[in-house]
Amino acid sequence: MSGHNRWAGIKHKKAATDAKKGKVFTKIIREIVVAAKEGGAQIEHNARLRKAIEAAKEANMPQDNIKKAVQRGNGEIPGAVYEEMVYEGYGPAGVALIVEITTDNKNRTASDIRKIFSSHRGNLGETGCVGWMFDRKGYITVNKSTAVEETVMNIALEAGVEDFKSETDSDVYEIITSLADLDKVKNTLKEKNIEVASAEISMIPQTQIALTGDDASCMLKLMNELEEHDDVKNVYANFDISGEDMEKLDV
């Protein structure tokens, strides 16, 4: 999990910076549109839409933008038609990657993603080639600077989490839950005045590939370029880079 939490930390810091520039709005709007289309516009009956709107508010998206995205999703106003796809493939040193896509032009997106992989010593594979290496779980992080480990761990375990991790070279505590328990655990932490840094559905790797040197640098560049693509919703990978090596790399 250490590779996962280190990239997650980078991703959330970047998201905070990008949010100030409005760069995350495109991805959030697409998620709202798709969520409203699939589950309806009533957030009390649509958990996916509720989470997307929460993300929009955290990014300080104007309420009017949120409203229009919901309306586009449920067909009240016209807009692009989005498709969701999943690409699987390999990065440097055989690292497994899963890339979740939301696009209005799958041919364009497929070409872009293939080029990004090949530019960083990777290649796309067949559907299912790496998916079996990951488990879909709830994933929560709490910044170590905001809470005492024993307190967070006790609250998490009492809430029925599947795992709790505190890597020595990580800035966060990691909490792994079942999908069904994600919101319950997040809300329990908040009720106990524990500030939650992130709470999301994630693909947790069963095993990891340790990377150093050029492999590590190339892998992070691949992750970064994938994350920055407008059509990419999520990227999951099973690499591990030590905290010491991570500090040396320009990410």
PDB file of C-alpha atoms in Angstrom, residues 32-146:
ATOM      1  CA  ILE A  32     -21.955  14.697 -12.325  1.00  0.00           C
ATOM      2  CA  VAL A  33     -23.435  14.335 -15.815  1.00  0.00           C
ATOM      3  CA  VAL A  34     -22.858  10.568 -15.920  1.00  0.00           C
ATOM      4  CA  ALA A  35     -24.019  10.052 -12.331  1.00  0.00           C
ATOM      5  CA  ALA A  36     -27.254  11.981 -12.944  1.00  0.00           C
ATOM      6  CA  LYS A  37     -27.862  10.135 -16.205  1.00  0.00           C
ATOM      7  CA  GLU A  38     -27.418   6.703 -14.612  1.00  0.00           C
ATOM      8  CA  GLY A  39     -29.021   7.234 -11.212  1.00  0.00           C
ATOM      9  CA  GLY A  40     -31.297  10.233 -11.478  1.00  0.00           C
ATOM     10  CA  ALA A  41     -31.062  13.778 -10.168  1.00  0.00           C
ATOM     11  CA  GLN A  42     -32.149  13.137  -6.564  1.00  0.00           C
ATOM     12  CA  ILE A  43     -28.988  12.979  -4.452  1.00  0.00           C
ATOM     13  CA  GLU A  44     -30.745  11.208  -1.584  1.00  0.00           C
ATOM     14  CA  HIS A  45     -31.289   8.254  -3.922  1.00  0.00           C
ATOM     15  CA  ASN A  46     -28.031   8.541  -5.894  1.00  0.00           C
ATOM     16  CA  ALA A  47     -24.849   8.011  -3.870  1.00  0.00           C
ATOM     17  CA  ARG A  48     -22.603   8.527  -6.882  1.00  0.00           C
ATOM     18  CA  LEU A  49     -24.158  11.888  -7.680  1.00  0.00           C
ATOM     19  CA  ARG A  50     -23.995  12.897  -4.026  1.00  0.00           C
ATOM     20  CA  LYS A  51     -20.255  12.169  -3.937  1.00  0.00           C
ATOM     21  CA  ALA A  52     -19.671  14.026  -7.220  1.00  0.00           C
ATOM     22  CA  ILE A  53     -21.481  17.107  -5.933  1.00  0.00           C
ATOM     23  CA  GLU A  54     -19.457  16.952  -2.701  1.00  0.00           C
ATOM     24  CA  ALA A  55     -16.284  16.943  -4.813  1.00  0.00           C
ATOM     25  CA  ALA A  56     -17.586  19.906  -6.801  1.00  0.00           C
ATOM     26  CA  LYS A  57     -18.231  21.898  -3.652  1.00  0.00           C
ATOM     27  CA  GLU A  58     -14.794  21.028  -2.256  1.00  0.00           C
ATOM     28  CA  ALA A  59     -13.311  22.386  -5.494  1.00  0.00           C
ATOM     29  CA  ASN A  60     -15.380  25.586  -5.072  1.00  0.00           C
ATOM     30  CA  MET A  61     -17.340  24.988  -8.256  1.00  0.00           C
ATOM     31  CA  PRO A  62     -20.130  27.565  -8.719  1.00  0.00           C
ATOM     32  CA  GLN A  63     -23.578  26.232  -7.835  1.00  0.00           C
ATOM     33  CA  ASP A  64     -24.851  27.155 -11.298  1.00  0.00           C
ATOM     34  CA  ASN A  65     -22.255  24.877 -12.921  1.00  0.00           C
ATOM     35  CA  ILE A  66     -23.355  22.000 -10.690  1.00  0.00           C
ATOM     36  CA  LYS A  67     -27.022  22.596 -11.479  1.00  0.00           C
ATOM     37  CA  LYS A  68     -26.416  22.667 -15.246  1.00  0.00           C
ATOM     38  CA  ALA A  69     -24.334  19.472 -15.087  1.00  0.00           C
ATOM     39  CA  VAL A  70     -27.184  17.681 -13.295  1.00  0.00           C
ATOM     40  CA  GLN A  71     -29.664  19.011 -15.842  1.00  0.00           C
ATOM     41  CA  ARG A  72     -27.484  17.780 -18.698  1.00  0.00           C
ATOM     42  CA  GLY A  73     -27.319  14.384 -17.092  1.00  0.00           C
ATOM     43  CA  ASN A  74     -31.058  13.950 -16.682  1.00  0.00           C
ATOM     44  CA  GLY A  75     -31.804  15.372 -20.134  1.00  0.00           C
ATOM     45  CA  GLU A  76     -33.326  18.720 -19.148  1.00  0.00           C
ATOM     46  CA  ILE A  77     -30.797  20.577 -21.278  1.00  0.00           C
ATOM     47  CA  PRO A  78     -28.683  19.339 -24.241  1.00  0.00           C
ATOM     48  CA  GLY A  79     -25.041  18.391 -23.899  1.00  0.00           C
ATOM     49  CA  ALA A  80     -22.324  15.939 -24.868  1.00  0.00           C
ATOM     50  CA  VAL A  81     -22.992  12.214 -24.539  1.00  0.00           C
ATOM     51  CA  TYR A  82     -20.332  10.526 -22.422  1.00  0.00           C
ATOM     52  CA  GLU A  83     -19.213   6.906 -22.377  1.00  0.00           C
ATOM     53  CA  GLU A  84     -17.311   5.180 -19.598  1.00  0.00           C
ATOM     54  CA  MET A  85     -14.494   2.775 -20.408  1.00  0.00           C
ATOM     55  CA  VAL A  86     -11.663   1.019 -18.623  1.00  0.00           C
ATOM     56  CA  TYR A  87      -8.204   0.473 -20.085  1.00  0.00           C
ATOM     57  CA  GLU A  88      -5.717  -1.981 -18.628  1.00  0.00           C
ATOM     58  CA  GLY A  89      -2.028  -2.197 -19.348  1.00  0.00           C
ATOM     59  CA  TYR A  90       1.547  -2.200 -18.142  1.00  0.00           C
ATOM     60  CA  GLY A  91       4.060   0.477 -17.248  1.00  0.00           C
ATOM     61  CA  PRO A  92       7.819   0.392 -16.650  1.00  0.00           C
ATOM     62  CA  ALA A  93       9.127  -2.848 -15.072  1.00  0.00           C
ATOM     63  CA  GLY A  94       5.761  -4.548 -15.645  1.00  0.00           C
ATOM     64  CA  VAL A  95       3.729  -2.339 -13.295  1.00  0.00           C
ATOM     65  CA  ALA A  96      -0.002  -3.056 -13.699  1.00  0.00           C
ATOM     66  CA  LEU A  97      -2.290  -0.112 -14.469  1.00  0.00           C
ATOM     67  CA  ILE A  98      -6.047   0.390 -14.631  1.00  0.00           C
ATOM     68  CA  VAL A  99      -7.284   3.611 -16.249  1.00  0.00           C
ATOM     69  CA  GLU A 100     -10.931   4.635 -15.899  1.00  0.00           C
ATOM     70  CA  ILE A 101     -12.170   6.904 -18.693  1.00  0.00           C
ATOM     71  CA  THR A 102     -15.141   9.202 -19.293  1.00  0.00           C
ATOM     72  CA  THR A 103     -15.196  10.465 -22.879  1.00  0.00           C
ATOM     73  CA  ASP A 104     -17.407  11.869 -25.633  1.00  0.00           C
ATOM     74  CA  ASN A 105     -15.044  10.524 -28.313  1.00  0.00           C
ATOM     75  CA  LYS A 106     -13.704   7.046 -27.559  1.00  0.00           C
ATOM     76  CA  ASN A 107     -11.572   6.835 -30.711  1.00  0.00           C
ATOM     77  CA  ARG A 108      -9.718  10.031 -29.861  1.00  0.00           C
ATOM     78  CA  THR A 109      -9.276   8.956 -26.262  1.00  0.00           C
ATOM     79  CA  ALA A 110      -8.013   5.481 -27.180  1.00  0.00           C
ATOM     80  CA  SER A 111      -5.371   7.021 -29.428  1.00  0.00           C
ATOM     81  CA  ASP A 112      -4.308   9.498 -26.720  1.00  0.00           C
ATOM     82  CA  ILE A 113      -4.037   6.871 -23.983  1.00  0.00           C
ATOM     83  CA  ARG A 114      -2.097   4.476 -26.203  1.00  0.00           C
ATOM     84  CA  LYS A 115       0.361   7.261 -27.035  1.00  0.00           C
ATOM     85  CA  ILE A 116       0.824   8.192 -23.361  1.00  0.00           C
ATOM     86  CA  PHE A 117       1.575   4.574 -22.457  1.00  0.00           C
ATOM     87  CA  SER A 118       4.066   4.089 -25.289  1.00  0.00           C
ATOM     88  CA  SER A 119       5.801   7.410 -24.514  1.00  0.00           C
ATOM     89  CA  HIS A 120       6.670   6.142 -21.031  1.00  0.00           C
ATOM     90  CA  ARG A 121       7.775   2.550 -21.723  1.00  0.00           C
ATOM     91  CA  GLY A 122       4.305   1.127 -21.250  1.00  0.00           C
ATOM     92  CA  ASN A 123       1.730  -0.654 -23.365  1.00  0.00           C
ATOM     93  CA  LEU A 124      -2.009  -1.276 -23.298  1.00  0.00           C
ATOM     94  CA  GLY A 125      -3.243  -4.826 -22.793  1.00  0.00           C
ATOM     95  CA  GLU A 126      -6.463  -6.747 -23.225  1.00  0.00           C
ATOM     96  CA  THR A 127      -9.463  -6.219 -20.973  1.00  0.00           C
ATOM     97  CA  GLY A 128      -8.933  -8.214 -17.792  1.00  0.00           C
ATOM     98  CA  CYS A 129      -5.175  -8.579 -18.167  1.00  0.00           C
ATOM     99  CA  VAL A 130      -4.417  -6.866 -14.834  1.00  0.00           C
ATOM    100  CA  GLY A 131      -7.803  -6.274 -13.212  1.00  0.00           C
ATOM    101  CA  TRP A 132      -7.519  -9.489 -11.212  1.00  0.00           C
ATOM    102  CA  MET A 133      -4.529  -7.997  -9.358  1.00  0.00           C
ATOM    103  CA  PHE A 134      -6.713  -5.360  -7.653  1.00  0.00           C
ATOM    104  CA  ASP A 135      -9.585  -5.322  -5.163  1.00  0.00           C
ATOM    105  CA  ARG A 136     -12.211  -2.572  -5.163  1.00  0.00           C
ATOM    106  CA  LYS A 137     -12.335  -1.109  -1.660  1.00  0.00           C
ATOM    107  CA  GLY A 138     -13.144   2.019   0.274  1.00  0.00           C
ATOM    108  CA  TYR A 139      -9.984   4.042   0.885  1.00  0.00           C
ATOM    109  CA  ILE A 140      -9.702   6.796   3.514  1.00  0.00           C
ATOM    110  CA  THR A 141      -6.689   8.869   4.500  1.00  0.00           C
ATOM    111  CA  VAL A 142      -6.089  11.072   7.530  1.00  0.00           C
ATOM    112  CA  ASN A 143      -3.105  13.415   7.697  1.00  0.00           C
ATOM    113  CA  LYS A 144      -0.771  12.397  10.492  1.00  0.00           C
ATOM    114  CA  SER A 145      -0.257  16.030  11.415  1.00  0.00           C
ATOM    115  CA  THR A 146      -3.915  16.378  12.396  1.00  0.00           C
TER     116      THR A 146
END
